[in-house]
Structure formats: C-alpha cells, structure tokens
mmCIF file of C-alpha atoms in Angstrom:
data_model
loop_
_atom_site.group_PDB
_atom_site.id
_atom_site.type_symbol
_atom_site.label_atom_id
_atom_site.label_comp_id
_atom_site.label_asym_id
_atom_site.label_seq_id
_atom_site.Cartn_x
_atom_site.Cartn_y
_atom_site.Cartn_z
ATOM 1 C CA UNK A 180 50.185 189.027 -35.087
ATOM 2 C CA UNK A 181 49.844 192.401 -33.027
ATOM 3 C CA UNK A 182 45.914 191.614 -32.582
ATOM 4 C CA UNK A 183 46.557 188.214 -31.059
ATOM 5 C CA UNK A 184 49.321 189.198 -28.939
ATOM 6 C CA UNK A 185 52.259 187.089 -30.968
ATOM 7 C CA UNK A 186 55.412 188.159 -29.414
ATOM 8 C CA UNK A 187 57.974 188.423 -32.037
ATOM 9 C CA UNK A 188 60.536 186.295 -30.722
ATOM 10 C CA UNK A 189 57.616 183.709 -30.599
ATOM 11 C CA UNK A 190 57.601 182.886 -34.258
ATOM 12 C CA UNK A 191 60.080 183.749 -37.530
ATOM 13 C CA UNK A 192 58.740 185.741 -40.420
ATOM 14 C CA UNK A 193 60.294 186.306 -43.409
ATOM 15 C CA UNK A 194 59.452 188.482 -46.292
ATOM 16 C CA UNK A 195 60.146 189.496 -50.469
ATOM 17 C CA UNK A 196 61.042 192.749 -51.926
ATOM 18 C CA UNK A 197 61.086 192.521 -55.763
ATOM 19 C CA UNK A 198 58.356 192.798 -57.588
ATOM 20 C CA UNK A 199 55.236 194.855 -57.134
ATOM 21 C CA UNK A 200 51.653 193.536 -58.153
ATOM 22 C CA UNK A 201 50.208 195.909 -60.532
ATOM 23 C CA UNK A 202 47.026 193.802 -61.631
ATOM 24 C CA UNK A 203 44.782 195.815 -59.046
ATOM 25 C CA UNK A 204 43.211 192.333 -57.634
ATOM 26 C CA UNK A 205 41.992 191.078 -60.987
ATOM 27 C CA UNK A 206 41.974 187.408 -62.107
ATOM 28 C CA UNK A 207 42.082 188.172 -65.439
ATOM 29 C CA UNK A 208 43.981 190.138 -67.730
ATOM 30 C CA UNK A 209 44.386 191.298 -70.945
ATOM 31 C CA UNK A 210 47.167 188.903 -73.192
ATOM 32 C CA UNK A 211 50.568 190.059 -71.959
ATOM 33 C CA UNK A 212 49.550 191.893 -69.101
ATOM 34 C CA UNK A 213 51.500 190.951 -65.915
ATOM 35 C CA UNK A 214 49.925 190.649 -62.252
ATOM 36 C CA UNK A 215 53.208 191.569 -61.212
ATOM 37 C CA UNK A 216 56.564 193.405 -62.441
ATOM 38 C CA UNK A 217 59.781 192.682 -61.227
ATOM 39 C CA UNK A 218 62.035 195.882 -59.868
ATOM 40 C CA UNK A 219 65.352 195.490 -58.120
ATOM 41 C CA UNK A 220 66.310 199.181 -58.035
ATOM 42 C CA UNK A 221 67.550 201.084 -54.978
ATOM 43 C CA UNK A 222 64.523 203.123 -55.194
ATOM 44 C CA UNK A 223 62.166 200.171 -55.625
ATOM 45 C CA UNK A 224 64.029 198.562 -52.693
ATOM 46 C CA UNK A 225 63.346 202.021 -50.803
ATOM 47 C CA UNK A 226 59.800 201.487 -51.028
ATOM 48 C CA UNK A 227 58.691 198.571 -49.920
ATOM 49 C CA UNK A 228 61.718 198.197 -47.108
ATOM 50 C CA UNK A 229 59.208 200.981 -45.364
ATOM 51 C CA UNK A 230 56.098 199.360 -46.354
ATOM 52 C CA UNK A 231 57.472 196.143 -45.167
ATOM 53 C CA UNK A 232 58.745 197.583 -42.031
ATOM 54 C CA UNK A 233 55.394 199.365 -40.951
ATOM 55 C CA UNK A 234 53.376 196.600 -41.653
ATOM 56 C CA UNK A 235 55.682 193.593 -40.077
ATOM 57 C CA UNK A 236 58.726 195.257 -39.025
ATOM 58 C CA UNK A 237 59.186 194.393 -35.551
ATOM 59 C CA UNK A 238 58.417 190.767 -36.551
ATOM 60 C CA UNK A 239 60.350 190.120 -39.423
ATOM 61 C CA UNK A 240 63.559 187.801 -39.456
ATOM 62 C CA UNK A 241 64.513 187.631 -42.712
ATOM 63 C CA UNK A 242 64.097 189.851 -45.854
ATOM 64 C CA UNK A 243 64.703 188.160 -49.473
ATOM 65 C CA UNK A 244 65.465 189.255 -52.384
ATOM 66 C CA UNK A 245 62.496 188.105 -54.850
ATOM 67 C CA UNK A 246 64.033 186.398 -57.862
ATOM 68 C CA UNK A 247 67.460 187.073 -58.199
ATOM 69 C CA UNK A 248 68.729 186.823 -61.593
ATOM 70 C CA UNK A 249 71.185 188.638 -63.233
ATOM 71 C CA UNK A 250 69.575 190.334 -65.790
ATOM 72 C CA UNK A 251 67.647 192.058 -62.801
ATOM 73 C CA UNK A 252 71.261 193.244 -62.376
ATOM 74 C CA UNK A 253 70.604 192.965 -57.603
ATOM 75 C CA UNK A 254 73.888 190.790 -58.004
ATOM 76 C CA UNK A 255 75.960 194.076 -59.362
ATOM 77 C CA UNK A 256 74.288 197.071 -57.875
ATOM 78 C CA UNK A 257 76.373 198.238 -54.910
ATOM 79 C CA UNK A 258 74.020 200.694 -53.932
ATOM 80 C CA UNK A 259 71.109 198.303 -52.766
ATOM 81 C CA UNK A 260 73.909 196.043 -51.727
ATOM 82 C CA UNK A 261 74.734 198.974 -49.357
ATOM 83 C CA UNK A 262 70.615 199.774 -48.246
ATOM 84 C CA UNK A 263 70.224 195.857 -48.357
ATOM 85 C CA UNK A 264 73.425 195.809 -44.874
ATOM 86 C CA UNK A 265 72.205 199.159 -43.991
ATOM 87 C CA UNK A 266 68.535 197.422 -43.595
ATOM 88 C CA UNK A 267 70.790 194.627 -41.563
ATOM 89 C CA UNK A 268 72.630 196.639 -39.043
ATOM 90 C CA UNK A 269 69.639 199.280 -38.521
ATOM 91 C CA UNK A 270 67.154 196.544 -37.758
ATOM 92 C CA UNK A 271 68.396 192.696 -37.343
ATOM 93 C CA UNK A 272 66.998 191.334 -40.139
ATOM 94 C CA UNK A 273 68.477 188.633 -41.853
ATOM 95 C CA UNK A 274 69.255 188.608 -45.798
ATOM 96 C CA UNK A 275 68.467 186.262 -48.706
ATOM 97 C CA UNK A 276 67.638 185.413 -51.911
ATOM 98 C CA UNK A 277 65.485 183.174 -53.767
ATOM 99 C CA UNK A 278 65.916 182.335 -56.953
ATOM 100 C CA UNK A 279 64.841 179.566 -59.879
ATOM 101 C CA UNK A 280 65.752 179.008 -63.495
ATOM 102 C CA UNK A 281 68.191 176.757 -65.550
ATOM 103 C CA UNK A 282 71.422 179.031 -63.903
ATOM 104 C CA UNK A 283 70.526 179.292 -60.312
ATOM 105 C CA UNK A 284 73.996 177.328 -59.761
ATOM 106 C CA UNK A 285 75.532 180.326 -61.117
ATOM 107 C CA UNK A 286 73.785 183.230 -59.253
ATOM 108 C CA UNK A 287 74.636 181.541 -55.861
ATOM 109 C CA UNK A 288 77.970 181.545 -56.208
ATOM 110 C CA UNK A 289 77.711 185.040 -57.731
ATOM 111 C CA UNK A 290 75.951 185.919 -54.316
ATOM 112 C CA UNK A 291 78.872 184.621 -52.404
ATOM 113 C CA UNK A 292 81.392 186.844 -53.719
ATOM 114 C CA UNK A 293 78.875 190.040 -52.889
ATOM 115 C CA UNK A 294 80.210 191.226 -49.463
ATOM 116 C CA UNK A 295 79.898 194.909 -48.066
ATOM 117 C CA UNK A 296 81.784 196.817 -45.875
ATOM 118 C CA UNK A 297 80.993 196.083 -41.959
ATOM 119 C CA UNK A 298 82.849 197.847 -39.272
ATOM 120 C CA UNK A 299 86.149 199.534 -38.894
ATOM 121 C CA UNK A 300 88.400 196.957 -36.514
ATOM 122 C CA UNK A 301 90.931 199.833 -34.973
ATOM 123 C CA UNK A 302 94.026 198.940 -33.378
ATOM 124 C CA UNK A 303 96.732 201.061 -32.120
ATOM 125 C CA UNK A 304 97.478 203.789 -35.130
ATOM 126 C CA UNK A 305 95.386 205.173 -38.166
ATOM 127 C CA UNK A 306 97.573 203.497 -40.196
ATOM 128 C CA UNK A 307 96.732 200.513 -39.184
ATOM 129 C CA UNK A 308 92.565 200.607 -39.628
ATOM 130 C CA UNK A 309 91.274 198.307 -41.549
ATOM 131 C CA UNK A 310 87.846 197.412 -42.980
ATOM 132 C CA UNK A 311 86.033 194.473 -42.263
ATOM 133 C CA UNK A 312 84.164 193.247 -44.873
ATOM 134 C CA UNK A 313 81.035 190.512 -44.687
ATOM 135 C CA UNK A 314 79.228 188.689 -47.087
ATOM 136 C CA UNK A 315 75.816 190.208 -47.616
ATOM 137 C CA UNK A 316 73.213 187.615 -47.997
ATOM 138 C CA UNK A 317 72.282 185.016 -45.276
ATOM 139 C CA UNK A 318 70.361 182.761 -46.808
ATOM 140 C CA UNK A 319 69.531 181.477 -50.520
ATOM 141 C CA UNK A 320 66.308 179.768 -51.042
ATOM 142 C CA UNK A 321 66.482 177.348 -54.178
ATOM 143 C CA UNK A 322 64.281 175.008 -55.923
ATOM 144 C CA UNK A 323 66.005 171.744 -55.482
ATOM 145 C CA UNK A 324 64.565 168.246 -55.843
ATOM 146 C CA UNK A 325 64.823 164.531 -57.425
ATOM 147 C CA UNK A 326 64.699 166.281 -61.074
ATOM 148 C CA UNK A 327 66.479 169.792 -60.192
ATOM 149 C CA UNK A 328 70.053 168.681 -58.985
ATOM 150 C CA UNK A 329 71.776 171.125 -60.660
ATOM 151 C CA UNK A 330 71.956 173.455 -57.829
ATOM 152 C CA UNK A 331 73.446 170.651 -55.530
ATOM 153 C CA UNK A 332 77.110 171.758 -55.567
ATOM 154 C CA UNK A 333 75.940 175.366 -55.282
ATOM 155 C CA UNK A 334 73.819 174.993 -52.578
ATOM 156 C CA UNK A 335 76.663 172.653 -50.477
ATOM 157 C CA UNK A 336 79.512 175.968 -51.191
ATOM 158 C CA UNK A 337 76.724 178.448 -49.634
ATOM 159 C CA UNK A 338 75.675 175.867 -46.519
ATOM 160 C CA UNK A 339 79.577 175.492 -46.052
ATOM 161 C CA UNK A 340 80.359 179.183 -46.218
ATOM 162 C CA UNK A 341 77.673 179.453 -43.286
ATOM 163 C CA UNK A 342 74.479 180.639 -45.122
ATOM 164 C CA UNK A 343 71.045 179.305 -44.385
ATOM 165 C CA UNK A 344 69.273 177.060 -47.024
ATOM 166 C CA UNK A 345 65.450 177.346 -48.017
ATOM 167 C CA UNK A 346 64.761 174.435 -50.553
ATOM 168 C CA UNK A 347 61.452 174.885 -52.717
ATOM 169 C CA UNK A 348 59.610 173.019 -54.865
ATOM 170 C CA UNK A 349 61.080 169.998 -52.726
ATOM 171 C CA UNK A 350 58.530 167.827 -54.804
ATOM 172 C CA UNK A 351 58.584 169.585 -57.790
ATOM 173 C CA UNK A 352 55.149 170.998 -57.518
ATOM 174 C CA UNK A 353 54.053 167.209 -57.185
ATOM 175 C CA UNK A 354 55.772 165.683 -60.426
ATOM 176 C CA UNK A 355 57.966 163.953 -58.037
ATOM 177 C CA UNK A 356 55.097 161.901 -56.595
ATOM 178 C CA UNK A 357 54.042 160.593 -60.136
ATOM 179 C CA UNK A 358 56.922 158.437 -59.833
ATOM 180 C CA UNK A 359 55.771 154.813 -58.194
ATOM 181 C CA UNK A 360 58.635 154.526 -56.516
ATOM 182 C CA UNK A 361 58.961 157.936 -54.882
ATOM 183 C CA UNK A 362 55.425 158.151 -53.975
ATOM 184 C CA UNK A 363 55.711 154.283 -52.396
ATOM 185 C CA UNK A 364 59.112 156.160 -50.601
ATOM 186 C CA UNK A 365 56.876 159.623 -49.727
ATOM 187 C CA UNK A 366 54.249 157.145 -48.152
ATOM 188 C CA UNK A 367 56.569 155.653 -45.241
#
C-alpha cells in the first residue's frame, strides 16, 4: 500500500492476532504437526500488536481476535482485555472477533458483557467521579448461512447493541449451492 501511494483513509484493512504459523512455509507435515498454534496470551498479544503495527499500522481499521473460544480463555483475561482498549485509544483501531464452532451463539453474548474501563466523566467534586465503562469489541465476525442459523439471535443482540457484523462462510464453503433451489436463487 505504501509503494503505490494508497492513502489510508482510501481503503479499510483489517487484521488477526491469535495464532502464529509455526510450519516454516512447508506444505507438508509430519501427522499431528500444526501449521499454526493458537495463543491468546497478553504476551502473545504483545507481539504481534507491534509486528502488526510496523508492518500495516497506519492502515489498519480493525484488529480481530483470531478464534475466540473459551477454552482459549480471551473472553476472561482482563489483562489483554486492557492492551486489547489500550491498542484502541493509542491508535484508532477498531476491535473484533471471529469465531466458528457449534457454541459461537454463546461466545457472542459472552463478548457483550466484556467492557473495560474508558474515561473518568468528572463533575463538580471527587466524590462524585465516576468511571465510564465501554464494551470492548466492535465487531464479531461469524459463520452464518442457510445451514448455520444458530448464531441468528446472537448475531441480531450484537447488531442491536451497535457492533459491526462480518458474516463468513455465507455459502457454506459452497454446500449451499448444491441445493437446486438455492443455486437457481444464487443465479438471479
């Protein structure tokens, strides 16, 4: 983007933190050996926040969380929570998650409730400070389509609470067009 002169408020980027790819660019691997590992912890986080920012930073709109699930345990550590807003405030970026699975229903409304302190709104004593709190991610992106409607309800309490929906897998990796019907729909 720098090399062709892309202005950053000419086009929106967004970018995962998550996992790092530990398969050092080979196709093949030996049985049970990953291409990439999953790591939601603050340090992990750390890490590639600065790689991301050196290598797209002034670009970059919106930073997700890759794969939120709660065994991953990003929906009850307050510490990234914190790094995750401090990333917000410091440098505009937006915040999400994706996630998939059988419970991503029950991770979105998990990510609701996750809101970190914001500002202090003063008035006229000390005693009357309080802290503003705000809900920390921006944006969920889901796999939702014709035979993943579990999320529906989920996704609906997030887009009514003001967060920004990504839908993947919209055709279900192309299963959905093996249906005559669909594909006869898909085709108008």
């Amino acid at each position: 983007l720098r090399e062709n002169n892309v202005r950053p408020e000419d086009v929106y980027v967004s970018s995962k933190w998550g996992y790092t790819y530990v398969a050092d660019w080979k196709v093949e691997l030996g049985e049970r050996e990953p291409h990439e590992v999953k790591d939601h912890s603050l340090e992990n986080f750390m890490k590639q926040v600065q790689e991301t920012d050196s290598h797209i930073g002034p670009y970059l709109n919106l930073y997700q969380v890759h794969s939120a699930t709660f065994d991953s345990g990003i929906l009850t550590n307050t510490q990234v929570h914190e790094a995750l807003h401090k990333c917000r405030v410091e440098k505009g970026w937006k915040l999400g998650l994706s996630m998939s699975g059988p419970n991503q229903d029950e991770i979105i409304r998990e990510a609701l409730k996750i809101n970190v302190g914001d500002e202090q709104s003063t008035t006229a004593t000390p005693s009357t400070t309080k802290q503003k709190h705000t809900r920390l991610f921006d944006s969920v992106q889901c796999t939702y389509n014709i035979l993943e409607q579990r999320p529906g309800p989920a996704l609906m309490e997030a887009h009514n609470a003001g967060m920004d929906i990504i839908i993947k897998e919209g055709l279900a990796n192309g299963r959905a067009l093996l249906y005559p019907k669909l594909a006869e729909m898909a085709r108008r």
